[in-house]
Coordinates of C-alpha atoms and ligand atoms in Angstrom, one line a residue:
X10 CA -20.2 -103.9 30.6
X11 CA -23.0 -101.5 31.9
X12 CA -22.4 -99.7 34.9
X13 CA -24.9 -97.9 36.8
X14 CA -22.9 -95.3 38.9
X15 CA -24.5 -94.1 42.4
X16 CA -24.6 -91.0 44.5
X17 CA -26.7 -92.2 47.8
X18 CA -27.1 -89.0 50.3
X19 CA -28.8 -89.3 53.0
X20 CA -32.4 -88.2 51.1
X21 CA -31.5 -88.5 47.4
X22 CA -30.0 -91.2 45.2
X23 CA -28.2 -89.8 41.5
X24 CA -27.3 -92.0 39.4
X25 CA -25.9 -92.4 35.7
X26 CA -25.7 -95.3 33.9
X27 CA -22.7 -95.9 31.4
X28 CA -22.2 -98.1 28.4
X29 CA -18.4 -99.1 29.2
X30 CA -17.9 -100.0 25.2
X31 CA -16.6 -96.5 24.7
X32 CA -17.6 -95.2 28.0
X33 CA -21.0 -94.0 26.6
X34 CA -23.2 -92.4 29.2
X35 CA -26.5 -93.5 28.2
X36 CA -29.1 -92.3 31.2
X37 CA -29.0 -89.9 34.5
X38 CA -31.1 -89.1 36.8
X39 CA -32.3 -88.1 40.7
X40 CA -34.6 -90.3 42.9
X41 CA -35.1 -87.7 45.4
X42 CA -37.2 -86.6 48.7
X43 CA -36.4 -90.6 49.4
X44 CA -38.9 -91.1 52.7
X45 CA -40.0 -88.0 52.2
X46 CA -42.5 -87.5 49.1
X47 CA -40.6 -88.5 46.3
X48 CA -39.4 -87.0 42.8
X49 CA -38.0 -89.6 40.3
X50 CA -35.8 -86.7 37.7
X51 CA -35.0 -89.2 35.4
X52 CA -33.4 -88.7 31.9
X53 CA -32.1 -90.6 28.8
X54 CA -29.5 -89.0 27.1
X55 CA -30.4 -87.6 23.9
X56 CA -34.3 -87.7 25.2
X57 CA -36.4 -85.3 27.4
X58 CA -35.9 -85.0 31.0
X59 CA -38.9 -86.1 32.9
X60 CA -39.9 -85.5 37.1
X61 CA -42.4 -87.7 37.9
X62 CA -44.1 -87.6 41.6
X63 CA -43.0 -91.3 42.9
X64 CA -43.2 -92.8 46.2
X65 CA -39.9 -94.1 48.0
X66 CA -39.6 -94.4 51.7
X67 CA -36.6 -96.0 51.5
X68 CA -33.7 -96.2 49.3
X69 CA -34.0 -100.0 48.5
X70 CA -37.7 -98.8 47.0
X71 CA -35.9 -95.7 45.1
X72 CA -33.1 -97.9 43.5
X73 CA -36.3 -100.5 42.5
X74 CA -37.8 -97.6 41.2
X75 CA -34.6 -96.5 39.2
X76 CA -34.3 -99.9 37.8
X77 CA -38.0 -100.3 36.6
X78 CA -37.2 -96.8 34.7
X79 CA -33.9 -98.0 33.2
X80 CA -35.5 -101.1 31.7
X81 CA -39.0 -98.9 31.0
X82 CA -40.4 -99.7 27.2
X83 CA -40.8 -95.9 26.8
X84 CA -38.8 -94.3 29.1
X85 CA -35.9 -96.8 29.5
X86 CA -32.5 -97.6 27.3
X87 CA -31.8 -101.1 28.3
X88 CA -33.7 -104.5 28.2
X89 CA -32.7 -105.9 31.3
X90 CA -31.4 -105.6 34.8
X91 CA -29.1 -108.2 34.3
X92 CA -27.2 -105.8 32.0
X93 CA -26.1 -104.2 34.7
X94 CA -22.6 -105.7 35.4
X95 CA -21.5 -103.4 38.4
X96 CA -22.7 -100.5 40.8
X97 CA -20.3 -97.8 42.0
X98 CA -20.8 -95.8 44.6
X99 CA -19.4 -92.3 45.2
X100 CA -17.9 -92.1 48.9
X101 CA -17.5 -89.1 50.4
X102 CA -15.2 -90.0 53.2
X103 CA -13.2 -92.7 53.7
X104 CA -11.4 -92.0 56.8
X105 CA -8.0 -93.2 57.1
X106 CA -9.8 -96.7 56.8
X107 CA -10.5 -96.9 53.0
X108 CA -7.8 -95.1 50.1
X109 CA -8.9 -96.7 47.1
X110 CA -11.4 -98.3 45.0
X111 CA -12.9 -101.3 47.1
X112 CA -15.5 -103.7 46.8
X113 CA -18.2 -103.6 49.2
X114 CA -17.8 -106.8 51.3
X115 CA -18.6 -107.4 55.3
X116 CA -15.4 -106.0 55.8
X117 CA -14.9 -102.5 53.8
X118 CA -18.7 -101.9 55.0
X119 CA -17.6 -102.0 58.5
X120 CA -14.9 -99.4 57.8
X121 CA -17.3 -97.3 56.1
X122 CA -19.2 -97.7 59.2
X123 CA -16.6 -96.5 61.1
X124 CA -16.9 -93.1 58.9
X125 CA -20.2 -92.5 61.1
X126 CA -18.3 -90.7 63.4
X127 CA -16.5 -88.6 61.2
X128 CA -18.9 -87.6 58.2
X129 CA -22.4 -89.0 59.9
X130 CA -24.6 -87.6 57.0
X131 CA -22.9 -88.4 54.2
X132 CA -21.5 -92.1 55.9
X133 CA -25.4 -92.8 56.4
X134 CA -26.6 -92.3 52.6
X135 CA -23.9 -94.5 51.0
X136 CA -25.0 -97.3 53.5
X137 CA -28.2 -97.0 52.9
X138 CA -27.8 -96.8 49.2
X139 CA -25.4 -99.7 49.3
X140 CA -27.7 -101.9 51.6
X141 CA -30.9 -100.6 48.9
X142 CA -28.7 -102.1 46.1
X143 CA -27.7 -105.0 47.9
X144 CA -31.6 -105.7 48.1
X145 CA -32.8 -105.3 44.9
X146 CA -29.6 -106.6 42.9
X147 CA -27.8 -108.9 45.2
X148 CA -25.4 -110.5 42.7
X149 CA -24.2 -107.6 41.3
X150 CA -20.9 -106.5 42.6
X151 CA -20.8 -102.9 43.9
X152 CA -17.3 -101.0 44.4
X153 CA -16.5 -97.8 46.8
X154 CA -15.1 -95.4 44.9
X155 CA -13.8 -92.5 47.9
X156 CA -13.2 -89.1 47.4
X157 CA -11.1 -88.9 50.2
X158 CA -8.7 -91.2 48.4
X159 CA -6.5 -89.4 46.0
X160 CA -5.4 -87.3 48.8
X161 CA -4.1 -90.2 50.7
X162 CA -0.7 -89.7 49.3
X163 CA 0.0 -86.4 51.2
X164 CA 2.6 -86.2 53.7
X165 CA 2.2 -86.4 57.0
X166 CA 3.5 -82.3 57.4
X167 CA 0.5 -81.3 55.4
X168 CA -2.0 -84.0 56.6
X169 CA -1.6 -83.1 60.3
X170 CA -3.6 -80.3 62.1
X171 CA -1.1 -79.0 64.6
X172 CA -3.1 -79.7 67.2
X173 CA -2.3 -82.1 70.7
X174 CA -1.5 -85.4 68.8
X175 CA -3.1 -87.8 71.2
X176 CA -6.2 -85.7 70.1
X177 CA -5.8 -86.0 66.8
X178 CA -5.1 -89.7 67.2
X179 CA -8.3 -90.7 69.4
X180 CA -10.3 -89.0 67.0
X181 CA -8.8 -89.5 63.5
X182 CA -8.6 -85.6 63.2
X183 CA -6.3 -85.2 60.2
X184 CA -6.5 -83.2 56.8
X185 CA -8.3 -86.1 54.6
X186 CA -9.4 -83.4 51.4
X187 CA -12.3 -84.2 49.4
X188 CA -13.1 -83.6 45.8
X189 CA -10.7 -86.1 44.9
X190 CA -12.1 -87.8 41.8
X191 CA -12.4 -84.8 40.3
X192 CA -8.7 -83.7 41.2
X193 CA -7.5 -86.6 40.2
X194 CA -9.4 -86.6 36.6
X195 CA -8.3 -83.2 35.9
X196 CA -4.7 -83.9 36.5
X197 CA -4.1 -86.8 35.1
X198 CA -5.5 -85.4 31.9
X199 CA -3.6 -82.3 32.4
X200 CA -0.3 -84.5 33.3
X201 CA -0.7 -86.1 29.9
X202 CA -1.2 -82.8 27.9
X203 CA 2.5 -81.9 29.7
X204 CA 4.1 -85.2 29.1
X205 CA 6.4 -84.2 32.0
X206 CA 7.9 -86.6 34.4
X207 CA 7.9 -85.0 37.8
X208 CA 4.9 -82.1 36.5
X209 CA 3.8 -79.5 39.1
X210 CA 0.5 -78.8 39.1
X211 CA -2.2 -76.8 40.8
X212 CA -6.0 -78.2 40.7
X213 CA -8.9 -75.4 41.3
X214 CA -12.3 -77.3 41.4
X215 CA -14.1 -74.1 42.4
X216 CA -18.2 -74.6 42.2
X217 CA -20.7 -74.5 44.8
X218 CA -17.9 -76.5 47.0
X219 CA -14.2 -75.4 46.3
X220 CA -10.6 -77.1 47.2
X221 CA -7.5 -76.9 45.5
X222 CA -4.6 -79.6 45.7
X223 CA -1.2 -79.4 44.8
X224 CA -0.7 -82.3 42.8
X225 CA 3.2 -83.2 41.8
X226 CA 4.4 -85.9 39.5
X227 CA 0.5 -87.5 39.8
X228 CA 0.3 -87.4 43.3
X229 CA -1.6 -85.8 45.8
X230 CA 0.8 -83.5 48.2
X231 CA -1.4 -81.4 49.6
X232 CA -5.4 -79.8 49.6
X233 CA -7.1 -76.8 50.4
X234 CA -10.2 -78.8 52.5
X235 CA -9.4 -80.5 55.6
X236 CA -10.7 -83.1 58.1
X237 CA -14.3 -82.2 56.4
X238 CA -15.4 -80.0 53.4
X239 CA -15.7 -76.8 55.7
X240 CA -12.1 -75.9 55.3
X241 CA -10.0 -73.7 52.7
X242 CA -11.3 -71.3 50.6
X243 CA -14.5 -69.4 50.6
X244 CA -17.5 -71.3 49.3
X245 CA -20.6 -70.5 47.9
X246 CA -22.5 -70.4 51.9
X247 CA -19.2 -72.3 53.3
X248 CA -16.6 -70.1 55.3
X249 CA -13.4 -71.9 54.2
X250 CA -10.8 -71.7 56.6
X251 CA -11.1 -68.6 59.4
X252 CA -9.6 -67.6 62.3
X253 CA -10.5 -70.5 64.7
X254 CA -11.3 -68.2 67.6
X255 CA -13.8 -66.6 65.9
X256 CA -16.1 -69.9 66.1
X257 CA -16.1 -70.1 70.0
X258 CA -16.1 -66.3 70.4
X259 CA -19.7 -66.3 68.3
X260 CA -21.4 -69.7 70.0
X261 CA -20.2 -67.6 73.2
X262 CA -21.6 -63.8 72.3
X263 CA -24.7 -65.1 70.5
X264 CA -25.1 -68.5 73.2
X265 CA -25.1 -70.8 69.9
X266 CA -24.8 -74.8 70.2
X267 CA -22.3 -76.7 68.3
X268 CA -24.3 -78.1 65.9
X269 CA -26.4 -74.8 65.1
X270 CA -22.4 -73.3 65.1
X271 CA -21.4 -75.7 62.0
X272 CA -24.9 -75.4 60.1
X273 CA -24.0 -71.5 60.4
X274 CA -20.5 -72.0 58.8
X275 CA -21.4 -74.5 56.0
X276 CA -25.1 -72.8 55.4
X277 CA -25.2 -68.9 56.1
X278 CA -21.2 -68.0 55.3
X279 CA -19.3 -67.9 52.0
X280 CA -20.3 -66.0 49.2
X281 CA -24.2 -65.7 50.4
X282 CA -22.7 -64.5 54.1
X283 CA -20.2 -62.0 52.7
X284 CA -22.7 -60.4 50.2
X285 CA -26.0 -61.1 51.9
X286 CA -27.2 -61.5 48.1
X287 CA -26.8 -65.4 46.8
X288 CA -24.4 -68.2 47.1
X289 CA -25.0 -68.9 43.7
X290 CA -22.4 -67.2 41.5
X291 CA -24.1 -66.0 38.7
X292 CA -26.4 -64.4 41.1
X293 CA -23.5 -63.0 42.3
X294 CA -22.8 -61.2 38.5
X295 CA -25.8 -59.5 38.3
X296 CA -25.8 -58.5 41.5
X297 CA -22.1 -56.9 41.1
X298 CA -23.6 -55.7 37.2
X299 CA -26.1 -53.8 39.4
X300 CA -23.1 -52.3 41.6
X301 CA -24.0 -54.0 44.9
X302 CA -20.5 -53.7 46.7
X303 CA -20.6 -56.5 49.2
X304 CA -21.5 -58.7 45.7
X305 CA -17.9 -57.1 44.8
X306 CA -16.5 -58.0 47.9
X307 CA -17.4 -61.7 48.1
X308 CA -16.5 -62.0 44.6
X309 CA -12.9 -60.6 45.4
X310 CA -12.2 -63.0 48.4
X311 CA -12.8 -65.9 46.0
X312 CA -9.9 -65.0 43.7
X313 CA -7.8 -63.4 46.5
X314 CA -7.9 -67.0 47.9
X315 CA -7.6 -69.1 45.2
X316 CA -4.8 -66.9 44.4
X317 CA -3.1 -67.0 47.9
X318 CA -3.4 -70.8 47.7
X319 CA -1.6 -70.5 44.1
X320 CA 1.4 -68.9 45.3
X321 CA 1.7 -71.5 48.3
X322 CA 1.5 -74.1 46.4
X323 CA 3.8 -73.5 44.0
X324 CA 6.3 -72.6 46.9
X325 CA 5.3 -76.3 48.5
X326 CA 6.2 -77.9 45.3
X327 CA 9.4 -75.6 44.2
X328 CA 7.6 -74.7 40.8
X329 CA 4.7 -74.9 38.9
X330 CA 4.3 -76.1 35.7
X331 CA 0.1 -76.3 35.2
X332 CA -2.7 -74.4 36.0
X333 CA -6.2 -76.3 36.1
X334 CA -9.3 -74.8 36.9
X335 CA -12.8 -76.8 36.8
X336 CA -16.0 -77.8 38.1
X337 CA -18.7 -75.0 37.9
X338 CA -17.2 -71.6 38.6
X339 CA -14.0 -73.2 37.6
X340 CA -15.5 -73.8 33.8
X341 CA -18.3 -71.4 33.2
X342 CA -16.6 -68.3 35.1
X343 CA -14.1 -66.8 32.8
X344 CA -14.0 -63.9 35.0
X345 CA -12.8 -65.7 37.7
X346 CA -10.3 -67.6 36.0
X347 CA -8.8 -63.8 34.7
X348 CA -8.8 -62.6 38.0
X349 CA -7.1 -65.1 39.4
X350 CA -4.3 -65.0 36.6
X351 CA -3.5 -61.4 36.3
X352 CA -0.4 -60.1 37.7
X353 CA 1.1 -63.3 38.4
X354 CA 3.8 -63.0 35.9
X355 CA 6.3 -63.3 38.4
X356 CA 5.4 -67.1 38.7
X357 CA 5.2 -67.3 34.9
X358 CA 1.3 -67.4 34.5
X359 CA 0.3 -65.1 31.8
X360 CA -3.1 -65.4 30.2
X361 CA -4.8 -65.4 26.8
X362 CA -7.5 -63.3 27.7
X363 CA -9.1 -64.1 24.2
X364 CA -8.6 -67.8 24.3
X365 CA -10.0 -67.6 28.1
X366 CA -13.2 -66.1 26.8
X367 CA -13.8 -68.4 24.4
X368 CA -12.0 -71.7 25.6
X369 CA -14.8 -73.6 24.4
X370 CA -13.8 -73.5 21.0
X371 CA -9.8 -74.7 21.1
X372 CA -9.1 -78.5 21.3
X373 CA -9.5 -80.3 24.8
X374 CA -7.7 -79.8 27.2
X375 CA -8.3 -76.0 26.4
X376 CA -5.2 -74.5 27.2
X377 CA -5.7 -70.3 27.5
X378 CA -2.3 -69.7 28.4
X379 CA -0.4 -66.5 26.5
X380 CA 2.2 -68.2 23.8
X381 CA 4.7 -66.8 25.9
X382 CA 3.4 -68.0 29.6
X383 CA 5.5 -70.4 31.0
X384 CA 2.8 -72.1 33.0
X385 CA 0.0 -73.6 30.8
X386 CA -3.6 -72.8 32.2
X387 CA -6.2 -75.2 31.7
X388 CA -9.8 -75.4 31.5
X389 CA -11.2 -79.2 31.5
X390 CA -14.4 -80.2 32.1
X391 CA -14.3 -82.8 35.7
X392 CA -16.5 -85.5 35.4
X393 CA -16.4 -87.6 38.6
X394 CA -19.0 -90.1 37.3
X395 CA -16.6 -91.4 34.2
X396 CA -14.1 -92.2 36.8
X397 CA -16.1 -94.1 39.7
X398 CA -17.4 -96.2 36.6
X399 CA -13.9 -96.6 35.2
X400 CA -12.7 -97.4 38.8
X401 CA -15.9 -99.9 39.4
X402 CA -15.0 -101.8 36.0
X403 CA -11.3 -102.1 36.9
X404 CA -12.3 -103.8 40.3
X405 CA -14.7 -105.8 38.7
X406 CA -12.3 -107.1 35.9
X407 CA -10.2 -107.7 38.6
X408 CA -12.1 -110.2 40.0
X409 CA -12.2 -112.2 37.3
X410 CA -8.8 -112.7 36.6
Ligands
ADP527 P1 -21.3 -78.4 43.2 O1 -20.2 -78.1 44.2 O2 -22.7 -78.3 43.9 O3 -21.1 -79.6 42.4 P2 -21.0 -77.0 40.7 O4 -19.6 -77.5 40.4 O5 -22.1 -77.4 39.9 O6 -21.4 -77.2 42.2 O7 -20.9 -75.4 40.7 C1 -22.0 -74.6 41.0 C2 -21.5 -73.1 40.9 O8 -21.1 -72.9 39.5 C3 -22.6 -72.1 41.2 O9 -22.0 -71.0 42.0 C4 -23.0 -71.6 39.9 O10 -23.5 -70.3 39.9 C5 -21.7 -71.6 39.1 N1 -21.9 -71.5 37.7 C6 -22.5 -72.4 36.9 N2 -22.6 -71.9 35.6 C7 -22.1 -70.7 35.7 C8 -21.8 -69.6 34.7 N3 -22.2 -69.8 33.4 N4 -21.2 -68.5 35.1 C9 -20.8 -68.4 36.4 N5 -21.0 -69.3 37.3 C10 -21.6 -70.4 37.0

């Protein structure tokens, strides 16, 4: 079966289209400035990457467009639409509505709507790209597959803000976590590498947006982000989790509205805020290579926090066997990864600072642990598009049965 997978935001639409007969990915690509100008980045694997200048004011017209390229003579890699057997669409929030893959129906599209009120941004480009699908392929099954959804298994002492509960309830205000295709890739490949029953295990996906999750015996038990993506550690221009009174205190002193209040917190904090140089971490290197001291700084509270998060977790879950780190920073930052590691002995994590530097080389999962540490440290790859199109052909199957 082909699947094409989707990432609908509210002005872009990814996608990647995978061969399911050995889970081949076979063409990617970015339909974006939807309703704006339009850019079709479009690339089969193997081939060049093109970015052609391509009108689409709505996202119906860029999936059209995204199909016409797929089955393009020249610059396409399959014959037909009709190849396509599924679509799967990445969710960013679920709400406490929708905790696992789900076919889109009447029904799991109204609770998506109801994710308007929570996520409004993200809510409105998945149901745009869903109803764009739904338009140009309408017999094609399309499947949900929600971040929020591995974390679903957290108990209710980690889940709930401790805030007035009739609140909370009116408003759905609970930790959700995002991220969770990812967290859930890397540990269930780390789980394996273990082959341990009840493994303890601490997920780091630290790139441009960061959470960690404590993830025991499989399951979810708790994560760094919250009710939305702003919480936790610090980000590349998100603050992470401060000081609550600080928000109010600033909107009051500088006479800032609420909306203006969270663009400031997800778009001007975080690494760029602290350092005033980049939110971009490898802008962050040569700034720090060039001795820029608030570089330093913002470099430091990363791995303080990770850190900090480390050493709670593994008191949450009464040990810890595995430590994973992924997703941008998390792969390509082995700086990071040493910082985070040294002196933690105590808790049995003990690097191979060689093997760290050059974890590309050893077998996958790359494991740069010392011989001698008694928590293995991982580095894998996440790939959250291999799992929505794994989860989309399991619901499909599914059907037919
Ligand atoms: P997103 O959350 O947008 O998916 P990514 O997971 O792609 O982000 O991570 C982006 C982050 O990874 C950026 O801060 C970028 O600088 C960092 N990154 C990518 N490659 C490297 C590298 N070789 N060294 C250090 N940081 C890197």
């Amino acid at each position: 079966m082909y699947i094409l997978v989707v990432n609908a935001g509210s002005s872009s639409l990814k996608y990647q289209l995978f061969d399911m007969e050995g889970e081949k990915l076979l063409a990617k690509g970015n339909a974006d400035r939807i309703g704006i100008d339009g850019v079709l980045e479009h690339q089969v694997i193997g081939k060049e990457k093109t970015a052609t200048p391509t009108p689409f004011p709505t996202h119906a017209d860029a999936i059209k467009k995204v199909l016409e390229t797929l089955v393009d003579k020249e610059a396409g890699c399959i014959e037909s639409i009709d190849m396509i057997g599924a679509v799967g669409h990445r969710v960013v929030h679920g709400g406490p509505w929708l905790t696992k893959p789900t076919l889109v129906t009447e029904q799991s599209k109204a609770d998506l709507r109801k994710c308007l009120t929570i996520a409004p941004l993200h809510t409105k480009g998945h149901l745009e790209g869903i109803q764009g699908c739904e338009e140009v392929m309408p017999t094609v099954p399309q499947v949900l597959v929600i971040d929020t959804a591995f974390h679903s298994t957290m108990p209710a002492k980690a889940y709930t803000y401790p805030i007035a509960y009739e609140v909370a309830e009116k408003y759905n205000i609970r930790r959700y976590g995002f991220h969770g295709t990812s967290h859930r890739y890397v540990s269930a490949i780390a789980n394996e590498y273990l082959g341990k029953e009840d493994s303890k295990i601490v997920t780091c996906h630290i790139g441009n947006g960061s959470s960690i999750s404590a993830v025991r015996g499989g399951k979810c038990m708790d994560t760094s982000m919250g009710f939305t993506p702003l919480d936790g550690i610090i980000m590349g221009s998100r603050c992470g989790a401060i000081d609550p009174a600080i928000v109010p205190y600033i909107m009051e002193a500088e006479n800032i509205p609420a909306n203006e209040m969270g663009n400031w917190m997800n778009k001007k904090c975080g690494l760029l805020g602290v350092s005033g140089v980049s939110s971009d971490m490898r802008n962050l290197r040569k700034a720090q290579a060039e001795g820029n001291e608030r570089a330093n700084l913002a470099s430091d509270i990363l791995t303080y926090e990770i850190k900090k998060f480390i050493g709670s977790y593994a008191a949450a879950m009464n040990g810890l066997d595995c430590l994973v780190f992924t997703a941008g920073i998390g792969e390509n930052d082995a700086r990071v990864r040493s910082e985070v590691c040294a002196d933690m002995e105590f808790l049995g994590v003990k690097m191979d600072e060689d093997k760290n530097l050059n974890y590309r080389d050893l077998p996958v999962p790359a494991d740069v642990s010392a011989a001698d540490s008694k928590v293995k440290i991982l580095v894998i790859a996440t790939n959250e598009e291999l799992v929505i199109a794994r989860d989309t052909a399991e619901v499909v199957e599914g059907l037919n049965k």
